[in-house]
Amino acid sequence: MKTHLINWMGYQCLLLISLGIGFAMPGYTQTSHSSHGSMGGVSKQKVSCESSGLDCANAVNPFFSQDGKLHLVWSANGSISYAQSIDLGKSWSTSIEIANHGKALDTGSDARPQIAVNKDGQIIIAYSFFKDKNWNAQVNYVISKDGGNSFTTPKSIVKDQSSQRFPSLLIEPDGTLFISWIDKRLVQAAKDKGNKPLGASLAFATSTDFGGSFTTEKIANDAMCECCRIGAALNTTNEPTLIYRAIFDGGVRDHASQVFKKSEFGKIERVANDGWKTDACPHHGPAIAISSLNTSHVAWFTQGSIRSGLFYARSENGNSRFSDPAQIGSQNANVSRPYLLANGKNIWLTWKEFEGKQTLIWMQQSINDGATWTLPRIISKTSNYSDHPLLIKNNQQIFLSWLTRDDGYQLIPIGGLP
């Protein structure tokens, strides 16, 4: 990866110079914990768009069900809405508004509604909203048992009265649901005793009846960042594997990974020692994908004292040791929002780069489980607001799922297998 990185950066320099684009990129800023503002949309601009429709969405999450339907959930102007498509996004069903929380809806940069669909076509959607003025949030979920024609009344996934945000949802092949989130019950308990701990905790629960009931929630790590989404994937034995921004000794917010086996959590493994000591909100979560050889591929953002920018690493031994971090994108560019997808031994990596006027989506591919990578290429761009670039698979076709204010929701084919 390092050898390739040199070629990659040289390629980017030549390309940007040929386009007349310099490297005077705006700096990446942090927000305080109290503001809970958005920092991830480096190209984000305030525009007037007032409906709850997909045309005004700020965060969109897709899911392909086994029958090839594309299910979409999004947040727009305080609402959570759902629609589906049977022709790869060329047309959509009439959208359904799941919930409307107005300004209380959690719309931070990493606060994305989650969706999963089981083999029977039942749909579950999870999201969070602020229930008071102190930024205490609640994770709600709804279920559709009629293929998305109607949804249940939203209800909380936990009974705890503290704060929960940033749900991450996985569905296992047997239909078991695994949901994790950022939980502040331990922080609240410490505050009640006059202490002031940093961050929050990583909590999780499972359901074997598709949301009819959930197991009692457990805390898997009592020290994680309170503002960054959780990256989640299933390994080759269908065990949920998470990557998240943990808090290590001294208030260092570097990334950790854990594997969950039969509702029990595994050892906390440090992905890399970046040395990012901060008490601010990065609002910039990591990504993970796991290949058919059970290799974990991870990507993350850091501004540590040891390294700064976007980075990639892989683990071939159950996440107990990761490779040396390899930098993604130009060191001088404003890079953000990495995302990974694995299909067999094929790995796709995408990310954003803001070059001063436009946001570019770059992509790189490996056909040998991350041993070597193609040169990166630009696969899309916009000059207005854009959502995170996501990767999604339908059968053997790989798509970029991307929402921009100028072009709307796009499902862009980027590769596949014969």
XYZ file of C-alpha atoms in Angstrom:
418
model
C 0.000 0.000 0.000
C 2.847 2.375 0.784
C 4.458 1.830 -2.625
C 1.170 2.430 -4.292
C 0.540 5.476 -2.154
C 3.518 7.273 -3.693
C 2.199 6.616 -7.201
C -1.283 7.520 -6.116
C -0.314 10.882 -4.705
C 1.755 11.632 -7.753
C -1.192 10.769 -9.940
C -3.442 13.073 -7.976
C -0.977 15.924 -8.141
C -0.658 15.577 -11.901
C -4.388 15.330 -12.378
C -5.220 18.336 -10.215
C -2.479 20.410 -11.787
C -3.786 19.470 -15.221
C -7.222 20.656 -14.132
C -5.774 23.889 -12.882
C -6.660 23.045 -9.319
C -4.313 24.041 -6.534
C -3.903 22.675 -3.040
C -5.132 25.716 -1.081
C -7.709 23.649 0.731
C -9.778 24.937 3.615
C -8.772 23.486 6.951
C -10.707 20.869 8.824
C -12.290 22.246 11.967
C -13.696 20.716 15.074
C -16.825 21.556 16.973
C -17.270 21.644 20.692
C -19.238 18.969 22.459
C -21.863 21.490 23.446
C -22.581 22.743 19.941
C -23.117 19.354 18.307
C -22.864 21.133 15.006
C -22.000 19.730 11.613
C -18.405 19.545 10.479
C -18.407 16.676 8.041
C -19.970 18.374 5.052
C -16.875 20.108 3.802
C -18.838 21.123 0.729
C -22.045 21.820 2.657
C -23.810 25.015 1.785
C -26.994 26.418 3.218
C -29.700 26.162 0.617
C -33.432 26.675 0.756
C -35.111 23.309 0.529
C -38.076 22.898 2.806
C -39.906 19.672 1.996
C -39.534 16.288 3.683
C -39.000 14.676 0.279
C -35.921 13.023 -1.103
C -35.119 16.191 -3.033
C -34.450 17.967 0.279
C -32.762 15.083 2.109
C -29.530 15.653 3.983
C -28.685 12.005 4.805
C -29.767 8.920 2.854
C -29.184 5.232 3.602
C -29.928 2.458 1.056
C -30.558 -1.288 1.438
C -30.981 -3.930 -1.286
C -33.347 -6.717 -0.217
C -32.969 -10.255 -1.544
C -35.589 -9.660 -4.238
C -33.524 -6.799 -5.716
C -35.670 -3.950 -4.389
C -33.798 -0.837 -3.372
C -35.094 0.467 -0.040
C -34.223 4.020 0.946
C -34.580 5.915 4.220
C -33.674 9.573 4.602
C -33.865 12.582 6.880
C -35.100 15.921 5.559
C -36.274 19.005 7.418
C -36.949 17.198 10.665
C -38.626 14.139 9.143
C -37.629 10.525 8.579
C -39.071 9.113 5.343
C -38.994 5.873 3.361
C -39.502 4.784 -0.277
C -38.544 1.826 -2.450
C -37.590 1.250 -6.078
C -37.821 -1.857 -8.284
C -35.749 -0.382 -11.123
C -32.500 0.666 -9.420
C -33.722 4.117 -8.498
C -35.166 5.153 -11.862
C -38.588 5.454 -10.220
C -39.800 5.394 -6.622
C -42.872 4.395 -4.673
C -44.820 7.128 -2.923
C -42.721 8.101 0.071
C -43.954 7.470 3.619
C -43.118 9.823 6.465
C -42.045 7.605 9.366
C -41.658 10.307 11.996
C -41.406 14.070 12.286
C -39.355 15.564 15.104
C -38.752 18.957 13.565
C -35.667 20.680 14.923
C -35.313 17.927 17.527
C -34.311 15.338 14.894
C -30.662 14.357 15.222
C -29.151 15.591 11.977
C -25.487 15.797 12.912
C -22.971 14.872 10.252
C -22.794 11.251 11.380
C -26.434 10.890 12.496
C -27.880 8.738 9.727
C -31.157 6.787 9.797
C -30.526 3.051 9.608
C -32.440 0.417 7.629
C -32.446 -3.375 7.259
C -34.803 -5.761 5.422
C -35.151 -9.481 6.150
C -35.781 -12.330 3.692
C -39.556 -11.988 4.219
C -39.547 -8.349 3.174
C -40.033 -6.977 6.685
C -38.324 -3.628 7.211
C -36.800 -2.052 10.313
C -35.692 1.588 10.508
C -33.814 3.165 13.441
C -32.957 6.808 14.040
C -32.356 9.217 16.921
C -33.801 12.537 18.037
C -33.098 14.963 20.866
C -35.637 14.698 23.662
C -34.545 17.775 25.615
C -32.516 20.968 25.336
C -29.429 19.335 26.855
C -28.798 17.221 23.724
C -30.004 14.038 25.392
C -31.235 11.804 22.585
C -33.343 8.688 22.126
C -32.997 5.898 19.573
C -36.375 4.996 18.092
C -37.256 2.245 15.676
C -40.202 1.310 13.465
C -41.099 -1.901 11.642
C -43.053 -2.668 8.485
C -44.511 -6.149 8.083
C -46.270 -5.412 4.787
C -43.327 -4.646 2.554
C -43.142 -0.939 3.314
C -46.812 -0.010 2.848
C -47.156 0.945 6.526
C -44.973 1.206 9.626
C -45.529 0.752 13.343
C -45.569 3.677 15.733
C -41.994 4.651 16.662
C -40.767 3.448 20.045
C -37.536 3.548 21.987
C -35.184 0.616 21.746
C -34.113 0.958 25.385
C -35.876 1.970 28.595
C -32.913 3.841 30.042
C -33.693 7.524 30.462
C -30.204 8.865 29.733
C -29.039 9.618 26.200
C -28.552 7.322 23.193
C -27.457 8.383 19.690
C -25.947 7.139 16.416
C -27.567 3.694 16.001
C -25.851 1.183 13.735
C -27.917 -1.726 12.428
C -26.846 -5.143 11.088
C -28.984 -8.092 9.990
C -27.470 -11.556 10.077
C -28.349 -14.232 7.469
C -30.670 -16.003 9.938
C -32.571 -12.725 10.484
C -31.055 -11.831 13.856
C -30.785 -8.079 14.322
C -27.717 -6.550 15.960
C -27.994 -2.902 16.912
C -25.278 -0.826 18.564
C -25.338 2.808 19.621
C -23.558 5.456 21.656
C -24.924 5.396 25.173
C -24.497 7.906 28.028
C -25.999 6.070 31.013
C -22.593 5.592 32.641
C -21.677 9.208 31.969
C -24.943 10.354 33.527
C -24.380 8.107 36.547
C -20.905 9.581 36.999
C -22.265 13.112 36.717
C -24.875 12.308 39.334
C -21.979 11.505 41.676
C -20.206 14.753 40.871
C -17.683 13.341 38.402
C -17.125 14.486 34.828
C -16.055 11.602 32.606
C -15.229 12.058 28.924
C -17.299 10.745 26.064
C -19.857 7.974 26.233
C -20.153 4.161 26.049
C -20.641 1.605 23.294
C -23.894 -0.307 23.884
C -25.608 -3.083 21.934
C -28.631 -5.394 21.872
C -29.934 -8.161 19.626
C -33.337 -9.368 18.451
C -34.265 -12.802 17.102
C -37.869 -11.855 16.291
C -37.091 -8.887 14.037
C -37.692 -6.185 16.587
C -40.545 -7.850 18.456
C -38.224 -7.771 21.448
C -34.578 -6.971 22.121
C -32.178 -8.483 24.596
C -31.249 -6.379 27.587
C -28.691 -3.908 26.377
C -25.046 -4.335 27.349
C -22.095 -1.982 27.496
C -19.189 -3.242 25.381
C -16.802 -0.335 25.999
C -17.345 2.371 28.608
C -15.056 4.886 26.897
C -15.856 5.941 23.344
C -16.317 9.230 21.527
C -19.850 10.598 21.805
C -20.118 12.108 18.324
C -18.930 9.645 15.664
C -20.970 7.000 13.894
C -20.085 3.323 14.369
C -18.728 1.248 11.461
C -20.211 -2.281 11.367
C -19.879 -5.435 9.265
C -20.382 -9.210 9.597
C -17.334 -11.467 9.444
C -17.277 -14.800 7.612
C -18.959 -16.577 10.543
C -21.600 -13.818 10.715
C -20.276 -12.259 13.895
C -20.845 -8.478 14.138
C -17.549 -6.625 13.980
C -17.410 -2.943 14.905
C -14.926 -0.135 14.494
C -15.440 3.074 16.414
C -13.614 6.067 17.850
C -12.697 4.988 21.373
C -11.213 7.071 24.163
C -7.911 5.722 25.431
C -5.848 6.837 28.401
C -5.174 10.553 28.493
C -8.241 11.443 26.421
C -6.763 10.112 23.170
C -9.567 9.486 20.642
C -8.147 6.770 18.409
C -10.004 3.877 16.816
C -10.792 0.475 18.286
C -12.431 -2.681 16.995
C -14.446 -5.429 18.682
C -15.954 -8.730 17.506
C -19.265 -9.851 19.046
C -19.968 -13.568 19.494
C -23.421 -14.781 20.480
C -24.370 -11.529 22.188
C -21.034 -11.334 24.028
C -18.429 -8.741 23.160
C -14.805 -9.521 22.460
C -11.563 -7.829 23.399
C -11.103 -4.156 22.589
C -8.389 -4.014 19.917
C -6.676 -0.751 19.027
C -6.599 -0.173 15.268
C -3.743 2.361 15.296
C -1.952 4.713 17.633
C -2.666 8.109 16.059
C -2.263 10.153 19.226
C -5.322 12.351 18.699
C -5.829 13.903 22.133
C -8.882 16.125 21.948
C -11.989 16.996 23.904
C -13.851 18.185 20.809
C -16.392 16.458 18.584
C -14.863 15.078 15.364
C -18.297 13.999 13.983
C -16.333 11.755 11.659
C -16.823 8.016 12.067
C -14.885 5.130 10.479
C -15.761 2.415 7.953
C -15.245 -1.363 7.861
C -15.691 -4.166 5.317
C -14.785 -7.846 5.704
C -13.712 -10.035 2.772
C -14.511 -13.689 2.067
C -11.078 -14.519 3.518
C -12.187 -12.897 6.815
C -9.783 -9.997 6.358
C -11.037 -6.818 8.012
C -10.515 -3.639 5.996
C -10.920 -0.376 7.903
C -10.615 3.329 7.094
C -10.784 6.336 9.388
C -10.080 10.028 9.897
C -7.704 11.430 12.486
C -5.879 14.606 13.370
C -3.460 13.019 15.785
C 0.028 14.035 16.749
C 1.435 10.907 15.042
C -0.597 11.078 11.808
C -3.325 13.277 10.346
C -5.806 12.702 7.504
C -7.608 9.616 6.161
C -6.030 6.191 6.647
C -6.558 2.555 5.693
C -5.439 -0.659 7.403
C -6.288 -4.373 7.273
C -6.263 -7.276 9.684
C -5.953 -10.950 8.730
C -6.163 -12.332 12.251
C -9.553 -11.462 13.650
C -8.711 -7.797 14.302
C -6.070 -8.568 16.950
C -3.425 -6.819 14.847
C -3.811 -4.328 12.007
C -1.342 -3.432 9.282
C 0.544 -0.145 9.335
C -1.835 2.703 8.388
C -1.621 3.838 4.753
C -2.744 7.378 3.947
C -5.742 7.923 1.684
C -5.778 10.912 -0.661
C -3.434 13.848 -0.765
C -1.882 15.046 2.469
C -2.662 18.608 1.391
C -6.276 18.029 0.396
C -9.374 18.271 2.564
C -10.247 14.577 2.583
C -13.174 13.002 4.438
C -15.850 10.301 4.687
C -14.103 7.061 3.715
C -16.286 4.050 2.943
C -15.456 0.411 2.166
C -17.221 -2.538 0.570
C -16.048 -6.141 0.176
C -17.295 -8.693 -2.352
C -15.255 -11.885 -2.118
C -11.617 -10.771 -2.333
C -12.583 -7.583 -4.173
C -12.457 -4.453 -2.034
C -13.703 -0.990 -2.978
C -12.661 2.156 -1.132
C -14.195 5.587 -1.721
C -13.837 8.985 -0.092
C -14.455 12.721 -0.559
C -11.958 15.404 -1.466
C -12.833 19.088 -1.500
C -10.596 21.022 -3.878
C -11.832 24.554 -3.139
C -14.846 24.693 -5.449
C -15.972 21.120 -5.942
C -16.294 17.955 -3.899
C -14.774 15.005 -5.747
C -15.573 11.361 -5.034
C -12.501 9.186 -5.458
C -12.446 5.406 -5.678
C -9.777 2.739 -5.477
C -10.120 -1.033 -5.872
C -8.204 -4.110 -4.828
C -8.791 -7.530 -6.409
C -6.510 -9.421 -3.999
C -7.948 -8.689 -0.563
C -6.129 -5.399 -0.098
C -2.616 -6.637 -1.011
C -2.385 -4.155 -3.910
C -4.665 -1.407 -5.158
C -5.489 0.269 -8.436
C -4.681 3.908 -8.968
C -7.532 6.049 -7.665
C -10.000 7.643 -10.031
C -12.718 10.266 -9.756
C -16.184 8.741 -10.106
C -18.419 11.734 -9.366
C -18.345 15.359 -8.248
C -20.545 18.268 -7.248
C -20.225 21.924 -6.370
C -23.112 22.026 -3.878
C -24.114 20.192 -0.685
C -23.503 16.452 -0.695
C -24.108 13.527 1.642
C -21.549 10.860 2.581
C -20.548 8.630 -0.364
C -21.708 5.064 0.380
C -21.045 1.782 -1.419
C -23.737 -0.865 -1.853
C -23.975 -4.221 -3.601
C -26.856 -5.833 -5.510
C -25.944 -9.368 -6.557
C -22.526 -8.842 -8.161
C -22.992 -5.194 -9.141
C -21.373 -2.489 -7.016
C -22.875 1.012 -6.816
C -21.960 4.377 -5.387
C -24.963 5.635 -3.411
C -24.695 9.409 -3.252
C -27.032 12.321 -2.669
C -26.174 15.820 -3.840
C -28.340 18.920 -3.756
C -27.698 19.597 -7.436
C -28.288 16.086 -8.800
C -30.513 14.452 -6.182
C -30.144 10.817 -5.179
C -27.865 8.835 -7.464
C -27.129 5.119 -7.724
C -24.007 5.021 -9.875
C -22.634 1.654 -11.142
C -18.903 1.530 -10.454
C -17.931 -2.098 -10.899
C -18.823 -5.708 -10.483
C -17.848 -9.273 -11.094
C -18.466 -11.335 -14.253
